[in-house]
Short mmCIF file of C-alpha atoms in Angstrom, two decimals:
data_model
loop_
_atom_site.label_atom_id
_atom_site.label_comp_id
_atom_site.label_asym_id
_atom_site.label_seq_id
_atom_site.Cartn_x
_atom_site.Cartn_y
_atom_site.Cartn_z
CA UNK A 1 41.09 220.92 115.18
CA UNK A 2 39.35 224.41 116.14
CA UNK A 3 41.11 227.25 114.68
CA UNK A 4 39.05 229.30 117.76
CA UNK A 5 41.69 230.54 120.84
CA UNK A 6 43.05 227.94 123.15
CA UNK A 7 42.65 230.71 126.08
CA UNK A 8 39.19 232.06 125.55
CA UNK A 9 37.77 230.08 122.72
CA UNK A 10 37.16 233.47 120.59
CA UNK A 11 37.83 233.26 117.05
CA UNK A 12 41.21 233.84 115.13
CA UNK A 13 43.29 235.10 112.68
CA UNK A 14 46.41 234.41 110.49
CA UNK A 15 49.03 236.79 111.66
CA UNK A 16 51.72 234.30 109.37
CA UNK A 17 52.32 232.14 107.23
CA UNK A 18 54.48 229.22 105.86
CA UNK A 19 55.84 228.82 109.30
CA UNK A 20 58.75 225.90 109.37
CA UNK A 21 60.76 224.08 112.02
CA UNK A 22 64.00 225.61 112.29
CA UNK A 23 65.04 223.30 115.04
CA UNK A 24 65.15 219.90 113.94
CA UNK A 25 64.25 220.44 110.45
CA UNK A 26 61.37 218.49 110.23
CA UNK A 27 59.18 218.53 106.92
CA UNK A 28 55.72 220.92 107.10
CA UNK A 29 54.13 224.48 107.16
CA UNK A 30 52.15 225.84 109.88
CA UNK A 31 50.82 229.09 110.44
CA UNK A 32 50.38 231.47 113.82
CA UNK A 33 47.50 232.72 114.81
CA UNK A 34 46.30 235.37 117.02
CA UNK A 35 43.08 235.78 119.06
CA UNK A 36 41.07 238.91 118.30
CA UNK A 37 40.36 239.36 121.87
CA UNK A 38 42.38 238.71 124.46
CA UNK A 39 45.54 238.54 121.95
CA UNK A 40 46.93 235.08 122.66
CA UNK A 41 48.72 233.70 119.44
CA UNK A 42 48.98 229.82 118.88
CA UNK A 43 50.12 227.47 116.54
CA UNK A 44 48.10 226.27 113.19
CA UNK A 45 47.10 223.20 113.16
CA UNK A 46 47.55 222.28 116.68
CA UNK A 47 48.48 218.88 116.57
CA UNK A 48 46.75 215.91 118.48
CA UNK A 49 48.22 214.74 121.42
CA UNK A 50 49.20 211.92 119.74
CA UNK A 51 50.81 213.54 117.28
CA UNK A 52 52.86 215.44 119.72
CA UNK A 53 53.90 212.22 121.60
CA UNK A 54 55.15 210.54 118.01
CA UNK A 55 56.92 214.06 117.52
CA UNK A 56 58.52 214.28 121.19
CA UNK A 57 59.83 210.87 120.75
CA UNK A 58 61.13 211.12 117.62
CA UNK A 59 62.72 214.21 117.94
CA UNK A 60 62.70 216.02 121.33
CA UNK A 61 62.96 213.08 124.05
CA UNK A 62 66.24 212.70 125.71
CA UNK A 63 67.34 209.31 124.66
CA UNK A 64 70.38 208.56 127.02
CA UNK A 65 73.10 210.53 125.29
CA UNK A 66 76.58 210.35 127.76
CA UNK A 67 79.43 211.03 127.75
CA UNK A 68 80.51 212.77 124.06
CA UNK A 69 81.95 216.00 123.72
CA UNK A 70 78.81 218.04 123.76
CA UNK A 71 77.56 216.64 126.61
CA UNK A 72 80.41 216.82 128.29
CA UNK A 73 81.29 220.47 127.61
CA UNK A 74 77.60 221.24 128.63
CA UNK A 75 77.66 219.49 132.29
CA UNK A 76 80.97 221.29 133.08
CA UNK A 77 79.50 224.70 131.77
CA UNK A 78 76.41 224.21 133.90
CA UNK A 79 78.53 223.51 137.13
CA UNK A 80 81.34 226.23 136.55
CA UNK A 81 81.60 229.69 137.88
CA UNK A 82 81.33 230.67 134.24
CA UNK A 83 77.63 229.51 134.11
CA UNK A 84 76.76 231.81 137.26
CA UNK A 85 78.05 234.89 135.57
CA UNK A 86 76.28 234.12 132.28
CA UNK A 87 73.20 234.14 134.58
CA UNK A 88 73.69 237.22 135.98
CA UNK A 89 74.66 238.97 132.56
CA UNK A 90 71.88 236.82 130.48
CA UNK A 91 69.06 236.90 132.99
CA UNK A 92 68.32 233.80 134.77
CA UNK A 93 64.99 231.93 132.33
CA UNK A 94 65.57 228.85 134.43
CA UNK A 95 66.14 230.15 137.67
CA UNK A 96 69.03 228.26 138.42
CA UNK A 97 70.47 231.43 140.71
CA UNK A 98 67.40 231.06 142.91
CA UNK A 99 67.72 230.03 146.42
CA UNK A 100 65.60 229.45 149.38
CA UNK A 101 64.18 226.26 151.15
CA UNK A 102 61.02 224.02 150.91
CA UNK A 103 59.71 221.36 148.49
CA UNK A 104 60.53 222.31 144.96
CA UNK A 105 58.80 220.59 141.80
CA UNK A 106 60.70 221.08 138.69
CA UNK A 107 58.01 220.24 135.94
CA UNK A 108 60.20 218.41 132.73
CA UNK A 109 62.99 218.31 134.58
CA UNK A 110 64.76 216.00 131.59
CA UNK A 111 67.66 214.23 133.16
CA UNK A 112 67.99 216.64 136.31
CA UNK A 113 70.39 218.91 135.55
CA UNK A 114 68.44 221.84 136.74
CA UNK A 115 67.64 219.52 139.78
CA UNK A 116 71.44 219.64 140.66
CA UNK A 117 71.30 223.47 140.85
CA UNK A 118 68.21 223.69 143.18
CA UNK A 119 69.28 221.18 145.28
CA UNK A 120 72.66 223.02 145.67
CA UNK A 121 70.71 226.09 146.61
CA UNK A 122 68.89 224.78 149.36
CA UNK A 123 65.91 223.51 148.39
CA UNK A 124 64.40 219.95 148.60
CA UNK A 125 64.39 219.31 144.64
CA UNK A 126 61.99 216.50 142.82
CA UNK A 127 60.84 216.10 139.12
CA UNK A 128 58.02 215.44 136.92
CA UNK A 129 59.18 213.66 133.89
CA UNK A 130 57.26 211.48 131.43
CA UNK A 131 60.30 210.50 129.28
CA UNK A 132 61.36 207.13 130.81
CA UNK A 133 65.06 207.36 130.22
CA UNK A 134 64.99 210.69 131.21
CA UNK A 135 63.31 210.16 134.40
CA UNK A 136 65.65 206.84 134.91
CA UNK A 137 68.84 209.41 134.42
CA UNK A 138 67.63 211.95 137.04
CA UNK A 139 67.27 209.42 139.78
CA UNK A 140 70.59 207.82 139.09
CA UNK A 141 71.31 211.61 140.27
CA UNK A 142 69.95 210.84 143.27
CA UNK A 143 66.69 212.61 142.69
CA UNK A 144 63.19 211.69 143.13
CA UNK A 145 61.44 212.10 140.08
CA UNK A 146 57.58 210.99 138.94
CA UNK A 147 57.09 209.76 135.99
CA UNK A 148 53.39 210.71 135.56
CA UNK A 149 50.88 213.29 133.92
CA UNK A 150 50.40 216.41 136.44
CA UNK A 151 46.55 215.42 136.46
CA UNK A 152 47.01 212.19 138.14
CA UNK A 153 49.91 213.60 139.98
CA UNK A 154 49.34 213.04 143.92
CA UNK A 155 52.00 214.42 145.68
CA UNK A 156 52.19 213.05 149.30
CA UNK A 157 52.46 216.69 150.12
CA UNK A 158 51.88 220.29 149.15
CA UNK A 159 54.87 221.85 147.07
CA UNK A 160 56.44 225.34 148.24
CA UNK A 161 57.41 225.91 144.71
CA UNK A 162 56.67 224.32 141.27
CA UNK A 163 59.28 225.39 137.95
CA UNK A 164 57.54 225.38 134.76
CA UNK A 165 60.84 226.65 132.91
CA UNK A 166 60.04 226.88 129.10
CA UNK A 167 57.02 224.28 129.43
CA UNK A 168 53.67 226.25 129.50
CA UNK A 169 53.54 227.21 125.69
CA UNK A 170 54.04 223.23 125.07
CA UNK A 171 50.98 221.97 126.52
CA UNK A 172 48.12 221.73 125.06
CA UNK A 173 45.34 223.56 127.35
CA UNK A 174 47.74 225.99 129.48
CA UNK A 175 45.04 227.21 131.64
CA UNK A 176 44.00 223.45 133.10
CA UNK A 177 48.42 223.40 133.47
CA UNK A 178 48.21 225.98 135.96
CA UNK A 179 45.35 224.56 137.57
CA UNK A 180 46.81 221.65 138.34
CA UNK A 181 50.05 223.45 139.15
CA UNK A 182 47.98 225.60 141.90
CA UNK A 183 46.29 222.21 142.90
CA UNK A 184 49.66 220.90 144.38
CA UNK A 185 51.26 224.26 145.95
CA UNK A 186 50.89 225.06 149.36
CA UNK A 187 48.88 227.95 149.97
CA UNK A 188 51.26 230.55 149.52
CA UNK A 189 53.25 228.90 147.27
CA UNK A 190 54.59 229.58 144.32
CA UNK A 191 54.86 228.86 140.66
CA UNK A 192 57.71 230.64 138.53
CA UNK A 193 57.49 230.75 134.42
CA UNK A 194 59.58 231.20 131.91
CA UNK A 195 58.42 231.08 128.23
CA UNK A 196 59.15 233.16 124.93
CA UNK A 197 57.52 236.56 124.73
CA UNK A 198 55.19 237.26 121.34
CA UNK A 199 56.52 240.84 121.46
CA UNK A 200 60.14 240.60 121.27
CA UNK A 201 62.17 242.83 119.00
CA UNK A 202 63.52 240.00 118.18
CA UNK A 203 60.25 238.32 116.50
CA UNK A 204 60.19 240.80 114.42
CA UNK A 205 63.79 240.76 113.08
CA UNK A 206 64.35 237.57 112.48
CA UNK A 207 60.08 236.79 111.05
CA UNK A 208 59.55 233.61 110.34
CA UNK A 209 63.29 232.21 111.32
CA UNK A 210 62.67 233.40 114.84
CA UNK A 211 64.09 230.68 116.84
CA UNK A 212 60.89 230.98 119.56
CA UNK A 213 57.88 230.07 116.73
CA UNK A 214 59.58 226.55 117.77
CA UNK A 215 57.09 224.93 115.26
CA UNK A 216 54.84 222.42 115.83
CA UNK A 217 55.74 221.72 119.68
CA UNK A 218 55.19 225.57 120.90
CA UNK A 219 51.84 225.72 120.92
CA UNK A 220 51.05 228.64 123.12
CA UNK A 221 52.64 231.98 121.98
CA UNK A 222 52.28 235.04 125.32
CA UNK A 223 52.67 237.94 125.79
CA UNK A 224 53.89 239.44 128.87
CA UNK A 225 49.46 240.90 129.59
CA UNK A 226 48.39 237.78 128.84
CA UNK A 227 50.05 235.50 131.05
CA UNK A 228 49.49 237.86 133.72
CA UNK A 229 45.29 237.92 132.86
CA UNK A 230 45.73 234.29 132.87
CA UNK A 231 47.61 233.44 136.43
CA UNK A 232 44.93 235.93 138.15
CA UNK A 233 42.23 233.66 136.32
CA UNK A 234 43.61 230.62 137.57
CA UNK A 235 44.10 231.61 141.07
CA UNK A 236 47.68 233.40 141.09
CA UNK A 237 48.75 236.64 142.47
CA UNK A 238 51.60 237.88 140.53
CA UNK A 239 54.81 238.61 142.44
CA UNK A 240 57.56 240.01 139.80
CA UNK A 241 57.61 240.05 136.14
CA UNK A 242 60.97 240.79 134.32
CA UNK A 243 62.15 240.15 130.65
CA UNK A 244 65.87 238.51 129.64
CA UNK A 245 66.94 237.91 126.16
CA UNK A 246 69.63 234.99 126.66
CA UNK A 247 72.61 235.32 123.92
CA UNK A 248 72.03 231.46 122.73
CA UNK A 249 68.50 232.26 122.11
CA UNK A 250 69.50 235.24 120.05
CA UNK A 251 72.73 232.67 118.79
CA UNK A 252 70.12 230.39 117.40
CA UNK A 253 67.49 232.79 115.68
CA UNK A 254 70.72 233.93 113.74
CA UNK A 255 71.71 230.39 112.65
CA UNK A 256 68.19 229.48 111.71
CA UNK A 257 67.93 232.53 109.76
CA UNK A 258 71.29 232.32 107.94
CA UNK A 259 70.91 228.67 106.90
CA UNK A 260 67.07 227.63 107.03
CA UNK A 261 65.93 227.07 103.80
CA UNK A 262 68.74 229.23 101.76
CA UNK A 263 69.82 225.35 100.02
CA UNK A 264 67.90 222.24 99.45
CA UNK A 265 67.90 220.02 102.25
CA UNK A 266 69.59 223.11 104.25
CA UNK A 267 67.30 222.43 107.14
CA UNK A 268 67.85 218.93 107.97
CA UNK A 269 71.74 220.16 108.76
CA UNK A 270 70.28 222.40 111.34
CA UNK A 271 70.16 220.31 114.51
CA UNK A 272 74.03 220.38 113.94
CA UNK A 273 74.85 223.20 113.43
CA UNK A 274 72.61 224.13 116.34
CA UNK A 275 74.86 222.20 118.26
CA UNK A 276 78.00 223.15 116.80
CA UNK A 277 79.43 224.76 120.01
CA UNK A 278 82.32 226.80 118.37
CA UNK A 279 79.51 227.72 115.80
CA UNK A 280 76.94 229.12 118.73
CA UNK A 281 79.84 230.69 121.11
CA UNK A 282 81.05 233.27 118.38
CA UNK A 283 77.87 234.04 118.23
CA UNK A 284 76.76 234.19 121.83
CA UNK A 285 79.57 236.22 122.42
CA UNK A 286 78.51 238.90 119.78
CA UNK A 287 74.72 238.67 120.79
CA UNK A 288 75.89 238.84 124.67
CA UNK A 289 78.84 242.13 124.10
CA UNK A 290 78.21 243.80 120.84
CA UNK A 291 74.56 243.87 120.87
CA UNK A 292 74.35 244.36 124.47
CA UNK A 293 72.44 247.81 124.36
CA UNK A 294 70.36 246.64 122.16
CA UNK A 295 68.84 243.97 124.10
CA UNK A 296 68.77 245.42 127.56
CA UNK A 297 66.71 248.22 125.69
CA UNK A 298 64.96 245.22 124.66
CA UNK A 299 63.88 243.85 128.17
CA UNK A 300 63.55 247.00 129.68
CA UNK A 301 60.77 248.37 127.58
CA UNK A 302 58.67 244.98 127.27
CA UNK A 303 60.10 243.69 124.14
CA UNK A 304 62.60 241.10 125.21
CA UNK A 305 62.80 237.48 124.12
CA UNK A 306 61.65 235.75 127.05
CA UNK A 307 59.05 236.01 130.10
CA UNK A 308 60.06 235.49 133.50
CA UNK A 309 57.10 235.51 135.72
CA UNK A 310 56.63 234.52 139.77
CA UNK A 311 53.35 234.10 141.17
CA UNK A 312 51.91 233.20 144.76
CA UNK A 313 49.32 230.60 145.16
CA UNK A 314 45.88 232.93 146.89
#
């Protein structure tokens, strides 16, 4: 595919190299690029979309996993008290603390989880889902969830407010994403973002183990100016912009940095000890209280780890 910018179809160049999955550990190099104009960065090659549905489903799809320890551990976290202070000391990415009333979309809302937490804080809560079993485990929630592309995507009504939590830098051709997302709001409504920020600190410690390059499905790398340029272009007016760095993110960079690659066959044991939960508290806890100055610095002068970004519907 092009190697020009998915934003503004100017040309690019290599800003790094030899680029690898520290996720799921799955075999290949890519690079990042960044546009010479209006500075988007992106991944290199972009895959097809059908290469990105093979990858989702063999790697990223939520395949019906119930009831073991981690999953477990991770629906009582969500629900407790301890989950609402971690939002006000981590910065809410998912806006989970939000509340309000009207329609609310969440866009890849997996098994509903997040729907739970909107629904609880007043709002009238329905996904857009394309994984099947995903989907089918939201509405056993209760939830109404379509299982469609946004493009096709009729809604039988106008949305107050539409999540795209951590799912803009995944699609292909962002700018036709918010499109449609501004297709389906009310006028006046609203679409809130969430995605990783191309000039965190935090990028630059950790290079190429930065837990964020997410490598191949993050395809769109922002920064907090371009996003911004981007929602005005597409019809937004931008309401609040903020920056959080959340402890597991910071958890994770550290994990893929101290284990990617330092053994043969050291990144296929990565997913686990991703998951390892005793593995990724210790070192929440030390990203969240020890380095606490640190990354509030971070956020407060534009260089935290994620974007969180409201805008209204003109």
């Amino acid at each position: 595919m092009s190697t020009n910018c998915l934003l503004c179809g100017r040309a690019t160049l290599v800003t790094l190299a030899d680029v690898r999955d520290t996720r799921f550990g799955i075999e290949g190099r890519w690079s990042i690029r960044r546009c010479r104009r209006c500075g988007l960065e992106q991944t290199d090659p972009v895959p097809t979309l059908d290469e990105l549905i093979d990858l989702y489903e063999r790697h990223y799809n939520y395949a019906g996993e119930r009831d073991t320890s981690y999953t477990r551990l991770r629906d009582w976290f969500l629900m407790s008290p301890f989950y609402q202070l971690m939002l006000k000391l981590d910065g809410d990415i998912s806006f989970h603390a939000e509340t309000g009333l009207g329609r609310l979309l969440d866009v890849g809302c997996n098994e509903g989880r997040g729907l739970i937490l909107y629904a609880r804080n007043g709002f009238a809560a329905e996904g857009l889902e394309l994984n099947p079993a995903a989907a089918a485990a939201a509405r056993e929630r209760g939830f109404v969830v379509h299982e469609e592309e946004i493009e096709s995507f009729e809604p039988k009504s106008p949305y107050d407010r539409v999540v795209l939590s951590n799912v803009l830098e995944h699609v292909l051709d962002p700018r036709a994403m918010l499109s449609q997302v501004r297709r389906i709001l009310r006028p006046g409504g609203q679409v809130w973002i969430s995605l990783p920020n191309n000039r965190s600190w935090l990028k630059r410690l950790f290079g190429r183990s930065w837990i964020n390059w997410h490598v191949p499905f993050h395809i769109t790398h922002f920064s907090q100016p371009c996003l911004r340029r981007l929602l005005i272009e597409t019809g937004f007016v931008v309401l609040s912009e903020r920056q959080a760095t959340p402890a597991l993110w910071v958890a994770r960079s550290a994990i893929a940095w101290a284990f990617a690659g330092k053994a043969p066959g050291a990144a296929r044991g990565l997913p686990r000890l991703q998951r390892d939960p005793l593995l990724v508290g210790v070192l929440m806890g030390l990203a969240r209280f020890v380095l606490f100055p640190a990354l509030w610095f971070g956020n407060l002068f534009g260089r935290g780890d994620c974007l969180v970004v409201k805008a209204r519907r003109r």
